[in-house]
mmCIF file of C-alpha atoms in Angstrom:
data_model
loop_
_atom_site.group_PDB
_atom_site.id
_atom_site.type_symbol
_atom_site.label_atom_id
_atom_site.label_comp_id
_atom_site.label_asym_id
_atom_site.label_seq_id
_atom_site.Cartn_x
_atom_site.Cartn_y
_atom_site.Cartn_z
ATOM 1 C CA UNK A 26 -0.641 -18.818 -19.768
ATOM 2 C CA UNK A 27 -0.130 -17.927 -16.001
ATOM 3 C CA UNK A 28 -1.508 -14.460 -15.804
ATOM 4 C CA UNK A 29 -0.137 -12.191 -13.222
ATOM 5 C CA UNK A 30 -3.104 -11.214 -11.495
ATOM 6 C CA UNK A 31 -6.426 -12.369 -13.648
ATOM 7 C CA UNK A 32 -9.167 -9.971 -11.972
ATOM 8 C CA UNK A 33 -11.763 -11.278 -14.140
ATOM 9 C CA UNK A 34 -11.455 -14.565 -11.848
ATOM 10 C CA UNK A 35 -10.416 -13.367 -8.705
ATOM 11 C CA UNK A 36 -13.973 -11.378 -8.732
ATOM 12 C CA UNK A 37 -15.873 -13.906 -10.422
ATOM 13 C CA UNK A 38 -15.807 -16.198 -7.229
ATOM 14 C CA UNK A 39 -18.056 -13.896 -5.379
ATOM 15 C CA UNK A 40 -19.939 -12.563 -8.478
ATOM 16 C CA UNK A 41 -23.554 -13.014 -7.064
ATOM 17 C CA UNK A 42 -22.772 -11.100 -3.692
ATOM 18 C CA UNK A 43 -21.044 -8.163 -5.560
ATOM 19 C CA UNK A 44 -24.356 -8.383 -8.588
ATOM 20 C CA UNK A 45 -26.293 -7.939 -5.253
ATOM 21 C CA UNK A 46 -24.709 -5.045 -3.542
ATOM 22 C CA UNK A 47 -24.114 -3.172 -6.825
ATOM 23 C CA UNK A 48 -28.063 -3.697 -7.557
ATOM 24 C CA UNK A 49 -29.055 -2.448 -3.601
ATOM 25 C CA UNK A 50 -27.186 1.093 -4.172
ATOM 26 C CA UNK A 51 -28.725 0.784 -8.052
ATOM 27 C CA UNK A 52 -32.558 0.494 -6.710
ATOM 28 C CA UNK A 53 -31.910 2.980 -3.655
ATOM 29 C CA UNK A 54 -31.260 6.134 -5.999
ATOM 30 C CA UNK A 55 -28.344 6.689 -3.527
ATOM 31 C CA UNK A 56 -24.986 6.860 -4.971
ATOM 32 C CA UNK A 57 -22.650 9.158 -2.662
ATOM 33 C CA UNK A 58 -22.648 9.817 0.769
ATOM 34 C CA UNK A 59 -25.120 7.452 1.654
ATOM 35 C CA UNK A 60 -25.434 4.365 4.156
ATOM 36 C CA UNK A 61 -23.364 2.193 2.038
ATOM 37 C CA UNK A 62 -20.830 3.952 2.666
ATOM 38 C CA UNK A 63 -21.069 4.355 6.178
ATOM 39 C CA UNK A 64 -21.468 1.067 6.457
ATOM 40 C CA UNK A 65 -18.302 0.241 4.780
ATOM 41 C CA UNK A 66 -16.282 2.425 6.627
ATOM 42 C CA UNK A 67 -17.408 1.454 9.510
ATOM 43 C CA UNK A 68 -16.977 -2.287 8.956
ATOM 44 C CA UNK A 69 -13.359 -1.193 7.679
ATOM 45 C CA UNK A 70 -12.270 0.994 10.590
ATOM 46 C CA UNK A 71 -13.444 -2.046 13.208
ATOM 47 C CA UNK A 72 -11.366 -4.368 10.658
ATOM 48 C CA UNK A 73 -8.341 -2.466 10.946
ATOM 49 C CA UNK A 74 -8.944 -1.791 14.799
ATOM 50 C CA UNK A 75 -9.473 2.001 14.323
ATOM 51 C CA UNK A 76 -11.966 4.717 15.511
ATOM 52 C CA UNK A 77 -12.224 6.155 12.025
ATOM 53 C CA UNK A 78 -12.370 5.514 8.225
ATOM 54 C CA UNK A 79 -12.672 8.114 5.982
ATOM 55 C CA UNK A 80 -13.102 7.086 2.432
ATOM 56 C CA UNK A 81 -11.904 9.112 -0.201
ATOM 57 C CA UNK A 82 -11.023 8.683 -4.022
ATOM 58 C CA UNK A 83 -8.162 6.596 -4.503
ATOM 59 C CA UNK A 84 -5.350 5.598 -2.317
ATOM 60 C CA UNK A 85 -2.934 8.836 -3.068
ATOM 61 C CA UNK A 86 -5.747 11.352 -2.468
ATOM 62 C CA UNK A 87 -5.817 9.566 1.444
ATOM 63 C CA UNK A 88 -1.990 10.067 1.847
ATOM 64 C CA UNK A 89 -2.501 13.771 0.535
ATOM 65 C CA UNK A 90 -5.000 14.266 2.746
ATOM 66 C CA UNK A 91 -3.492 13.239 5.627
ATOM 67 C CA UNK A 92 -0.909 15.425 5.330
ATOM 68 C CA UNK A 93 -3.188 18.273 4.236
ATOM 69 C CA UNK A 94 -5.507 18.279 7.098
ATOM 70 C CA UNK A 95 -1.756 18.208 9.158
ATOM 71 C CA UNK A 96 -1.103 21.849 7.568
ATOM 72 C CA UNK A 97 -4.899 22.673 8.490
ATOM 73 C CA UNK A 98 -4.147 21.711 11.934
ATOM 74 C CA UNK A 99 -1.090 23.961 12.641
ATOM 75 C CA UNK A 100 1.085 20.634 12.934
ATOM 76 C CA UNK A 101 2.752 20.888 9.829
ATOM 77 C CA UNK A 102 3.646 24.148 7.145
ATOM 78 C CA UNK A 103 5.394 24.282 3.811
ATOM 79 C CA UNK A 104 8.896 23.541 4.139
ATOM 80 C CA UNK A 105 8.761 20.946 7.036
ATOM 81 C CA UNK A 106 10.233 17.591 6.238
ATOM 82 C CA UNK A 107 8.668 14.149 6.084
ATOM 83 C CA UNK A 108 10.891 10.839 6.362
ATOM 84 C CA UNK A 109 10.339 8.583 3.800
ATOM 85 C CA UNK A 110 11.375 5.264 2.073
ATOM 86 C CA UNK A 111 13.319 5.385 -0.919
ATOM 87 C CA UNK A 112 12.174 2.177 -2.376
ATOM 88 C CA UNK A 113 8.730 3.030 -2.993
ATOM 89 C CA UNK A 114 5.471 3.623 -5.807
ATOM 90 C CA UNK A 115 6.068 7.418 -6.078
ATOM 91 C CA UNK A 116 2.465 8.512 -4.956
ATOM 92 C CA UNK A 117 4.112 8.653 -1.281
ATOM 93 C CA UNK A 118 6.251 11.137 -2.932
ATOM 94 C CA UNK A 119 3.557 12.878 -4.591
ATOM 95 C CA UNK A 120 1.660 13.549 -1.901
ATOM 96 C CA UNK A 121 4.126 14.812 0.351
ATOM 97 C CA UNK A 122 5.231 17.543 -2.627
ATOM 98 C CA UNK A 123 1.940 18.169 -3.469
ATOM 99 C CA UNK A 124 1.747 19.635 0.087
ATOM 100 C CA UNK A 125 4.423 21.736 -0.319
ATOM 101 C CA UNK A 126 6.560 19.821 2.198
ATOM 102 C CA UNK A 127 10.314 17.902 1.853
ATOM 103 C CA UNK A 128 10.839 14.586 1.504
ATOM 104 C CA UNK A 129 14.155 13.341 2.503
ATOM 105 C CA UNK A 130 14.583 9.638 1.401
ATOM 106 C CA UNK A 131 15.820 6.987 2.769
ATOM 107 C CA UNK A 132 17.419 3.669 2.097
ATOM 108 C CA UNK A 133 15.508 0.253 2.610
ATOM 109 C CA UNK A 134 17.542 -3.003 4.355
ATOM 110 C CA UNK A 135 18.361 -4.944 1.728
ATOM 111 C CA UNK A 136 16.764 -8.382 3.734
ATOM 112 C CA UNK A 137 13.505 -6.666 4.556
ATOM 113 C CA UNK A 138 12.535 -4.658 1.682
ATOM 114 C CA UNK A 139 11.412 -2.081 3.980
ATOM 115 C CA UNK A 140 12.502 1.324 5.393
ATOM 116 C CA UNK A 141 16.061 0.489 7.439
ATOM 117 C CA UNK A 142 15.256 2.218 10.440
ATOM 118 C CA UNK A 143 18.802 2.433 11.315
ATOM 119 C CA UNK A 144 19.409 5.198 9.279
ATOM 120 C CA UNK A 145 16.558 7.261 10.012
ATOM 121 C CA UNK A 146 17.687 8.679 13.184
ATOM 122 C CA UNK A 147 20.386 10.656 11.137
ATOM 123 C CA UNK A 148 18.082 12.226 8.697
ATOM 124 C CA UNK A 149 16.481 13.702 11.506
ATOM 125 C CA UNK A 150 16.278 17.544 11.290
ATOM 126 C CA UNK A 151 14.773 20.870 13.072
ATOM 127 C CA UNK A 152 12.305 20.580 10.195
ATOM 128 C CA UNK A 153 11.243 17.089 10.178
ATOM 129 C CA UNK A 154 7.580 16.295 11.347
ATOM 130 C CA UNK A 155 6.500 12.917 9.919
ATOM 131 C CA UNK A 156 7.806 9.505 9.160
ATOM 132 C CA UNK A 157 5.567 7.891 6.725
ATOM 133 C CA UNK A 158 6.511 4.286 6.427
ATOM 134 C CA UNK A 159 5.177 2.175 3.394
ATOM 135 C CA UNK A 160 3.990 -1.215 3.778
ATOM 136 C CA UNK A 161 5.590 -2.176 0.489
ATOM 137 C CA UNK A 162 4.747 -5.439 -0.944
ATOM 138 C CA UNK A 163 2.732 -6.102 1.568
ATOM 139 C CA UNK A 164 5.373 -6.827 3.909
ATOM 140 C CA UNK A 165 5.094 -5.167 7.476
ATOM 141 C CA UNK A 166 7.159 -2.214 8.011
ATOM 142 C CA UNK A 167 6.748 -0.833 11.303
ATOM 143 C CA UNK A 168 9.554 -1.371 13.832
ATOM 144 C CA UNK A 169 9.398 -0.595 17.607
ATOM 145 C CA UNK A 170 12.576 1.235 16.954
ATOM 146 C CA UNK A 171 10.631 3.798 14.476
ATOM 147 C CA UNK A 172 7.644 3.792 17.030
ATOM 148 C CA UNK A 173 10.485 4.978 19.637
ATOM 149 C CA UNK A 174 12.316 7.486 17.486
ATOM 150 C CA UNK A 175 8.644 8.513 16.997
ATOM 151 C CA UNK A 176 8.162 9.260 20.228
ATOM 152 C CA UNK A 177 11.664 10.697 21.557
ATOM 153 C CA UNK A 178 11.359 13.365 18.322
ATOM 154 C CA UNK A 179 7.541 14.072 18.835
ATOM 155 C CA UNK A 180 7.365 12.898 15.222
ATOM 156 C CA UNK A 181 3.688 11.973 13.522
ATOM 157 C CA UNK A 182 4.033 8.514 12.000
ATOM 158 C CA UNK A 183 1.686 7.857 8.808
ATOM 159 C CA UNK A 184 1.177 4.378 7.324
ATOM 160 C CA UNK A 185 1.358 4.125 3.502
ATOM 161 C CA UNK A 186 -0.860 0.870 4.050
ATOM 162 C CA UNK A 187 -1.908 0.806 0.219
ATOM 163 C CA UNK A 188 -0.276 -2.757 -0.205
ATOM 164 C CA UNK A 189 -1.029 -4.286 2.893
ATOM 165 C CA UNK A 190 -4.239 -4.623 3.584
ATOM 166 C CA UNK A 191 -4.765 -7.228 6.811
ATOM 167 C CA UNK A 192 -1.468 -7.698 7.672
ATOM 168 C CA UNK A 193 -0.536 -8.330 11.118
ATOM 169 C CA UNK A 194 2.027 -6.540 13.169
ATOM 170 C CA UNK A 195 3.075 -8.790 15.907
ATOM 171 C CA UNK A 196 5.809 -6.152 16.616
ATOM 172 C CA UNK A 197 3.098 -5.006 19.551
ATOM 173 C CA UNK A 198 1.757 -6.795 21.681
ATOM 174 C CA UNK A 199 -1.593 -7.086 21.450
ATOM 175 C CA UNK A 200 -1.108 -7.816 17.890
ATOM 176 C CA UNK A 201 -2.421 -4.919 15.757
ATOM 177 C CA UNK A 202 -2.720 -4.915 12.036
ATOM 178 C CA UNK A 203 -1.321 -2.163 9.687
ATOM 179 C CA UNK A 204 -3.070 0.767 9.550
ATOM 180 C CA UNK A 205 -3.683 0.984 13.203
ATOM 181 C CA UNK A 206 -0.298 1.189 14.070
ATOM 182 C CA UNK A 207 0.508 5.326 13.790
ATOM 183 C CA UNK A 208 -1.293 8.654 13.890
ATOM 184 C CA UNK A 209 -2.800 8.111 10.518
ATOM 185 C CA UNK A 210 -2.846 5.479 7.732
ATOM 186 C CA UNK A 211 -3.822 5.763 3.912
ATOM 187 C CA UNK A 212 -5.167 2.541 2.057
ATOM 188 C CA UNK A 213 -5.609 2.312 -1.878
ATOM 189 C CA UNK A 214 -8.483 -0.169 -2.956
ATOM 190 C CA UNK A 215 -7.274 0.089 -6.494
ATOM 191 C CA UNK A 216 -8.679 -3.024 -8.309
ATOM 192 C CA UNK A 217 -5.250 -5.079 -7.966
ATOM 193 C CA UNK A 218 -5.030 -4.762 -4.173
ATOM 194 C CA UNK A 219 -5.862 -7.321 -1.920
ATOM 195 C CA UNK A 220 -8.889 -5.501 -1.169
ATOM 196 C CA UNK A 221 -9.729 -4.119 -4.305
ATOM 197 C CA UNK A 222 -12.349 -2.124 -5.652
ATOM 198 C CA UNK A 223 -14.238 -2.195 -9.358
ATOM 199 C CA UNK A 224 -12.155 1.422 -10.421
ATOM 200 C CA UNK A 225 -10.421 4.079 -7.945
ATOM 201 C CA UNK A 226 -11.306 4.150 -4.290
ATOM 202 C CA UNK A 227 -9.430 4.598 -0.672
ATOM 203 C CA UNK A 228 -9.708 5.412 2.724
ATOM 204 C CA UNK A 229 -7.935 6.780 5.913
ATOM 205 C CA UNK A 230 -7.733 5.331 9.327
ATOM 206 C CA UNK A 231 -7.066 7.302 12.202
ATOM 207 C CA UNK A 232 -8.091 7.324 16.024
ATOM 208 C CA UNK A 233 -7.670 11.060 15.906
ATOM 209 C CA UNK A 234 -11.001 12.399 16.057
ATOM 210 C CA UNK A 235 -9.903 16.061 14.843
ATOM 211 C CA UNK A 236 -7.676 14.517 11.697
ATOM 212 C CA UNK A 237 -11.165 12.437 10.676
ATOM 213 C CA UNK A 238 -12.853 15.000 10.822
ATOM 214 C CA UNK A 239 -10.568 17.729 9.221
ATOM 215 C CA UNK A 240 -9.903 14.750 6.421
ATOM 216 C CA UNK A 241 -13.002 14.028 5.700
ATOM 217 C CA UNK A 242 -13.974 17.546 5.469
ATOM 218 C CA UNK A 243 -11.361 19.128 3.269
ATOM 219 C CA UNK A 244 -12.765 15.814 0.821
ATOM 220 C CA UNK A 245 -15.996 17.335 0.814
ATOM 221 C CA UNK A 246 -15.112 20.701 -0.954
ATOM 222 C CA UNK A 247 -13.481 22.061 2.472
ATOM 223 C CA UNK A 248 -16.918 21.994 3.917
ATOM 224 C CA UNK A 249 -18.609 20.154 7.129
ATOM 225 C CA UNK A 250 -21.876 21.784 6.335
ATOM 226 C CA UNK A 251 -23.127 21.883 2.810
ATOM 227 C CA UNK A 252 -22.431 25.105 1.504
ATOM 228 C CA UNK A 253 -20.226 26.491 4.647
ATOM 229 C CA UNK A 254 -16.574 25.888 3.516
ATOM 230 C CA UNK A 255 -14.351 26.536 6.291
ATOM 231 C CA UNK A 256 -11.119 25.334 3.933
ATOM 232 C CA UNK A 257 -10.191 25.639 0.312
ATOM 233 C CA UNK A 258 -11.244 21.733 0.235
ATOM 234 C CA UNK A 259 -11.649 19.056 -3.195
ATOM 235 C CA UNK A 260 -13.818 16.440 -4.441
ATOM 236 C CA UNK A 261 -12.049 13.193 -3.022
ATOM 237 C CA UNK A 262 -15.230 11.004 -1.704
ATOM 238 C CA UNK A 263 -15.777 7.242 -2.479
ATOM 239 C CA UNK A 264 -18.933 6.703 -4.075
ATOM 240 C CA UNK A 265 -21.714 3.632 -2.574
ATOM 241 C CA UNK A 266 -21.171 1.311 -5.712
ATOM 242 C CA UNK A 267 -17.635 1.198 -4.668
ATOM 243 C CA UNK A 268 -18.378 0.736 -1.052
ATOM 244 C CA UNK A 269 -20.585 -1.528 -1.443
ATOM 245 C CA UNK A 270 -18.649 -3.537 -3.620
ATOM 246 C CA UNK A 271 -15.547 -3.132 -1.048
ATOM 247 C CA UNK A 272 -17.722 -4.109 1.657
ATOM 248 C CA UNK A 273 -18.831 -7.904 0.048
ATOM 249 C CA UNK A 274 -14.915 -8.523 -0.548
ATOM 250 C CA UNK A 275 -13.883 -7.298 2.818
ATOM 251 C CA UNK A 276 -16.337 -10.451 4.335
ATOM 252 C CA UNK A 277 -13.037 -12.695 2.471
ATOM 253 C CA UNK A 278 -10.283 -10.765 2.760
ATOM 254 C CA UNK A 279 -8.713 -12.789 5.684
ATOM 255 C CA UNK A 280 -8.986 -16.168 3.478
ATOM 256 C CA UNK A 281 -7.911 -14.811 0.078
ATOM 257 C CA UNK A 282 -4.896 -12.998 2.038
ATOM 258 C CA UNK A 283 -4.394 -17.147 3.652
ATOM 259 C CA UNK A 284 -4.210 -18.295 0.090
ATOM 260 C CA UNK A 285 -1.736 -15.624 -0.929
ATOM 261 C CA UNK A 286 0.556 -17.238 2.078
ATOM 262 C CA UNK A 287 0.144 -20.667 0.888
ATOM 263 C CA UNK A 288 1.500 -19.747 -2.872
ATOM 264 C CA UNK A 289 4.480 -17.704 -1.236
ATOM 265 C CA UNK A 290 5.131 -20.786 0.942
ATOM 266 C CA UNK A 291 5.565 -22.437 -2.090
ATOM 267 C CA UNK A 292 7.728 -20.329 -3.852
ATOM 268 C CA UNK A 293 10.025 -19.738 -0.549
ATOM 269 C CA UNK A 294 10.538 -23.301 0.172
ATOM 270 C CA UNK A 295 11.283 -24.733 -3.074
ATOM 271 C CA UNK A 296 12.984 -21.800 -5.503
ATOM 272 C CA UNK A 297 16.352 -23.210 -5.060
ATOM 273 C CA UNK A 298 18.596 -21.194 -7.785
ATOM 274 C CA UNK A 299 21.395 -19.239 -6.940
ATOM 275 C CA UNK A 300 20.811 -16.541 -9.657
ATOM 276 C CA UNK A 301 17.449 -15.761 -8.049
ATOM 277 C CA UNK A 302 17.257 -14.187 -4.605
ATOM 278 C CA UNK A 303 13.924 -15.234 -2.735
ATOM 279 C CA UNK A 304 12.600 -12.421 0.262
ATOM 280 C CA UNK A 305 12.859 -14.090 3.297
ATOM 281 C CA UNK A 306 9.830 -15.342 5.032
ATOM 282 C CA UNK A 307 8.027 -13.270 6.812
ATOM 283 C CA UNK A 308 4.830 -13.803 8.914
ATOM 284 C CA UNK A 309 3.919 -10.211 8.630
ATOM 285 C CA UNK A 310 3.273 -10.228 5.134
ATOM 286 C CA UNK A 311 -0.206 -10.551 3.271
ATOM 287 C CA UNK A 312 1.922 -11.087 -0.294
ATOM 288 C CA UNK A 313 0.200 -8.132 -2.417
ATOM 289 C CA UNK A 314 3.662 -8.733 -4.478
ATOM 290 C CA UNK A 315 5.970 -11.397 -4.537
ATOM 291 C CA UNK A 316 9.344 -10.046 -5.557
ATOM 292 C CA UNK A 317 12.185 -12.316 -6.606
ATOM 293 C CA UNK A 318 15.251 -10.465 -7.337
ATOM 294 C CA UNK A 319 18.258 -11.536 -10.170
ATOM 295 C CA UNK A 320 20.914 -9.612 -11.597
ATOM 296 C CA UNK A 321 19.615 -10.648 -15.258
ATOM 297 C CA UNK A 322 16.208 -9.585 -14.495
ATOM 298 C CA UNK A 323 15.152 -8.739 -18.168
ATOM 299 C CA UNK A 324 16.170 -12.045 -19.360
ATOM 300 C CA UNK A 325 14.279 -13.982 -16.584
ATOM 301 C CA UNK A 326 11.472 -12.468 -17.340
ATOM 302 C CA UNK A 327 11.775 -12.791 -21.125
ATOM 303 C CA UNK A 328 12.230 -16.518 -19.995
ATOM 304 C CA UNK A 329 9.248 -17.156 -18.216
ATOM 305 C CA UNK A 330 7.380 -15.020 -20.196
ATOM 306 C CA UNK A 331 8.249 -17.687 -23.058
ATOM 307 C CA UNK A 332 7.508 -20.376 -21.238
ATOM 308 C CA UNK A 333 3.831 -19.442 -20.672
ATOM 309 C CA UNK A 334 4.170 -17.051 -17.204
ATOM 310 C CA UNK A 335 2.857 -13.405 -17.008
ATOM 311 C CA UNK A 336 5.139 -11.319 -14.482
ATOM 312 C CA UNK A 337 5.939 -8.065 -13.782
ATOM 313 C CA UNK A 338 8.507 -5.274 -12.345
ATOM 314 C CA UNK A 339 7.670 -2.969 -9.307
ATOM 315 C CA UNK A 340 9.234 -0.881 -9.872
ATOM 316 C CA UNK A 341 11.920 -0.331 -12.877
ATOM 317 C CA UNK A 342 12.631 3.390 -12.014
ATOM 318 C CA UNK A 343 12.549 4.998 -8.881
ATOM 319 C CA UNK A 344 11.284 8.399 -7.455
ATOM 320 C CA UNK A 345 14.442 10.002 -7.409
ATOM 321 C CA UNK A 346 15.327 8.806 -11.106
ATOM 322 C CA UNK A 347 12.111 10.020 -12.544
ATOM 323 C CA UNK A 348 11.873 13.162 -14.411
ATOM 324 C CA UNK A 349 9.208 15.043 -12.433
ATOM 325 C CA UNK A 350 11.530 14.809 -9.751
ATOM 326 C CA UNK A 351 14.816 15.828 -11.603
ATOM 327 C CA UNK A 352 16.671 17.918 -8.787
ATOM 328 C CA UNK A 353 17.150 14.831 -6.964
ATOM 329 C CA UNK A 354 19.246 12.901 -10.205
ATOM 330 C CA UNK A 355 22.461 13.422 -7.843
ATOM 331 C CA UNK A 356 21.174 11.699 -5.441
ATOM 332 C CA UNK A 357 23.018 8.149 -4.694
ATOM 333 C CA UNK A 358 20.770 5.617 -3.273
ATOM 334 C CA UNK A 359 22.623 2.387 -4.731
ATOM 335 C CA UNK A 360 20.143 -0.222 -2.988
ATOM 336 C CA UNK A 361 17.040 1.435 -4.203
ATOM 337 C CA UNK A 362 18.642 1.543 -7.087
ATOM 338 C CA UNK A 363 19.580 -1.995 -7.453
ATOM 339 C CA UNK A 364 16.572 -3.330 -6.305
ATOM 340 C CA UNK A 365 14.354 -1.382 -8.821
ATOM 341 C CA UNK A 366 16.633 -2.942 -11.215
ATOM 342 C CA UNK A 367 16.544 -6.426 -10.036
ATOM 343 C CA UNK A 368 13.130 -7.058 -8.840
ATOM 344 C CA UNK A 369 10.745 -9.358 -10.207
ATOM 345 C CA UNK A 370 7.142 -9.871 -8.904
ATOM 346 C CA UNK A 371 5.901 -13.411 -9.673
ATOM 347 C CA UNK A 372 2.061 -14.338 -9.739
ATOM 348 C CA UNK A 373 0.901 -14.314 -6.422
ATOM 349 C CA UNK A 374 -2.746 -14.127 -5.666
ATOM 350 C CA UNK A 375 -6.237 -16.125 -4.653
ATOM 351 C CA UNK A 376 -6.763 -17.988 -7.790
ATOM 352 C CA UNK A 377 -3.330 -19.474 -8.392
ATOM 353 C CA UNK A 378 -3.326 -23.550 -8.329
ATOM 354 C CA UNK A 379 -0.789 -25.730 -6.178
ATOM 355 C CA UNK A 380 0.159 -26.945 -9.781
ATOM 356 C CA UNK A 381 0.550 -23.216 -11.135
ATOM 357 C CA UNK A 382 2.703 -22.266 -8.802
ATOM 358 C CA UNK A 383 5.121 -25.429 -8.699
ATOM 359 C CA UNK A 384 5.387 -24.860 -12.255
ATOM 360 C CA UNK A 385 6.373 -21.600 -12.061
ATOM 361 C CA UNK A 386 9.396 -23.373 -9.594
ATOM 362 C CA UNK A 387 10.249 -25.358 -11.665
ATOM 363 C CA UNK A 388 10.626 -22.861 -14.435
ATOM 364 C CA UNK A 389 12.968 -20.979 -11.902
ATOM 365 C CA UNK A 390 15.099 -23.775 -10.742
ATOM 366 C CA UNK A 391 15.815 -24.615 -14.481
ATOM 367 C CA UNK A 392 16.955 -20.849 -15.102
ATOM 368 C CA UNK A 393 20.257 -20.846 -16.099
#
């Protein structure tokens, strides 16, 4: 069997620097808060080429708290409008309801995957504040077309950088990597992500001094001195064993994000099947999925899954199908929709073989 994304292995190649880290924060008597932590986020923010990281809980607490610390700010109230993509893992959504605030969705392009930022210009309102773009599949999604509507609409621009951790942008020149590219990122270091911690964790980015420390604040019961709390604040702090953790696997992040590359390379060049629709290549892209897409999805998977390869679907219904989010079941958003029921993610990560993967082509090619 093929397995999808075998975490056992993936960690196991660096098990005696994590079994070291985890027993440092163990013998210190130190578990939140502590110099761990610091040290990961600042290792982190100079990674991503940012002032700041804040870590927090997990990677939907960070969006939420962007957007939270916003309201604190006087830059955004209940009501106001945030662009978003369609096509996305509905925690963007989440957070942006959770605040109280509207998010108006919009289509992907079909070639990129990503947020078509030809049509975000027209969903432009009085009320719109933000444009959060989502990094989905690890794929790149900022445009200088977004960075300019951006500008000419005095719009914030947030990163949903959960899936994308080290990409490159070479959009700007110098190149930057995602998560330094707007006002504010969130990232997710849920165990499957490139960077990935041993349970829940995340972070924000930000070179806005007053957002880092408004963010990191409201995550520490609303309070910047313990016991003074200036807002009605939550619990959303990573803890040192995650950190450290985090920090050992951030040392290989660039060369287990190379070896994602190389098995996409693979599958890019060689699928060769006219029922199966490869994403183009993209040099922006650190591969935290590898979606194919086939009109008889269900029965490609059914067939692999036979023939000894573990896949999976991201993801089979979207936001504005789900029932939490019922007032939007009018809504017509036929490409989200058809992706979400065409897509496909092959195994894609560190600890797939040359010889894995061409099987897995040659599984494809023989799909009939």
């Amino acid at each position: 069997m093929i397995h999808y994304l075998p975490l056992g292995d993936i960690n196991a190649r660096y098990d005696a620097e994590i079994r070291e880290a985890i027993g440092c924060v163990l013998d210190s008597g130190w578990y939140l808060r502590g110099e761990v932590t610091q040290r990961f986020e600042r290792h982190y923010a100079d990674y991503i080429g940012t002032r700041h990281c804040v870590g927090v809980a997990n990677g939907l607490d960070a969006l939420t708290l962007i957007l939270r610390a916003y309201k604190e700010m006087g830059v955004m109230r209940e009501g106001d409008e945030v662009i978003v993509p369609a096509n996305t893992f509905i925690a963007t959504i989440l957070a942006i309801t959770e605040n109280g605030l509207i998010p108006v969705l919009v289509e992907p392009d079909v070639e990129t995957l990503e947020i078509d930022d030809a049509l975000i210009e027209q969903a432009i309102t009085p009320r719109t504040r933000a444009i959060m773009i989502v990094h989905l599949y690890g794929r790149c999604a900022y445009t200088a077309r977004i960075a300019d509507i951006c500008r000419c609409h005095n719009l914030r621009l947030i990163e949903d950088n959960a899936q994308a951790h080290g990409a490159v942008c070479s959009v700007v020149l110098p190149q930057r990597k995602t998560g330094s590219l707007g006002h504010a990122a969130a990232h997710s270091f849920y165990p499957g992500k490139n960077l990935g911690a041993l349970g829940d964790a995340g972070a924000v980015t930000t070179d806005d001094d007053e957002l880092a420390a408004m963010i990191r604040a409201i995550g520490n019961y609303g309070s910047h001195l313990k016991y003074v709390h200036d807002y009605a604040g939550r619990n959303s702090r990573i803890d040192e064993l995650q950190a450290a953790v985090l920090d050992v696997k951030l040392r290989h992040l660039d060369v287990d994000n190379q070896r994602r590359k190389e098995i996409a390379a693979i599958y890019i060049n060689k699928v060769k099947n006219p029922l199966i629709r490869i994403p183009q290549s993209e040099r922006d892209c650190v591969w935290h999925i590898f979606p194919v897409f086939s009109e008889r999805r269900d029965e490609l998977q059914q067939y692999l899954k036979e023939n000894g390869v573990e896949t999976q679907i991201h993801y089979p219904i979207p936001p504005h199908r789900q029932r939490c989010y019922a007032h939007w079941s009018a809504l017509s958003l036929p490409i989200t929709e058809r992706l979400s029921a065409q897509e496909l993610s092959l195994p894609c990560n560190p600890v797939i073989s040359d010889e894995e993967a061409n099987n897995i082509v040659g599984l494809l090619n023989a799909f009939h």
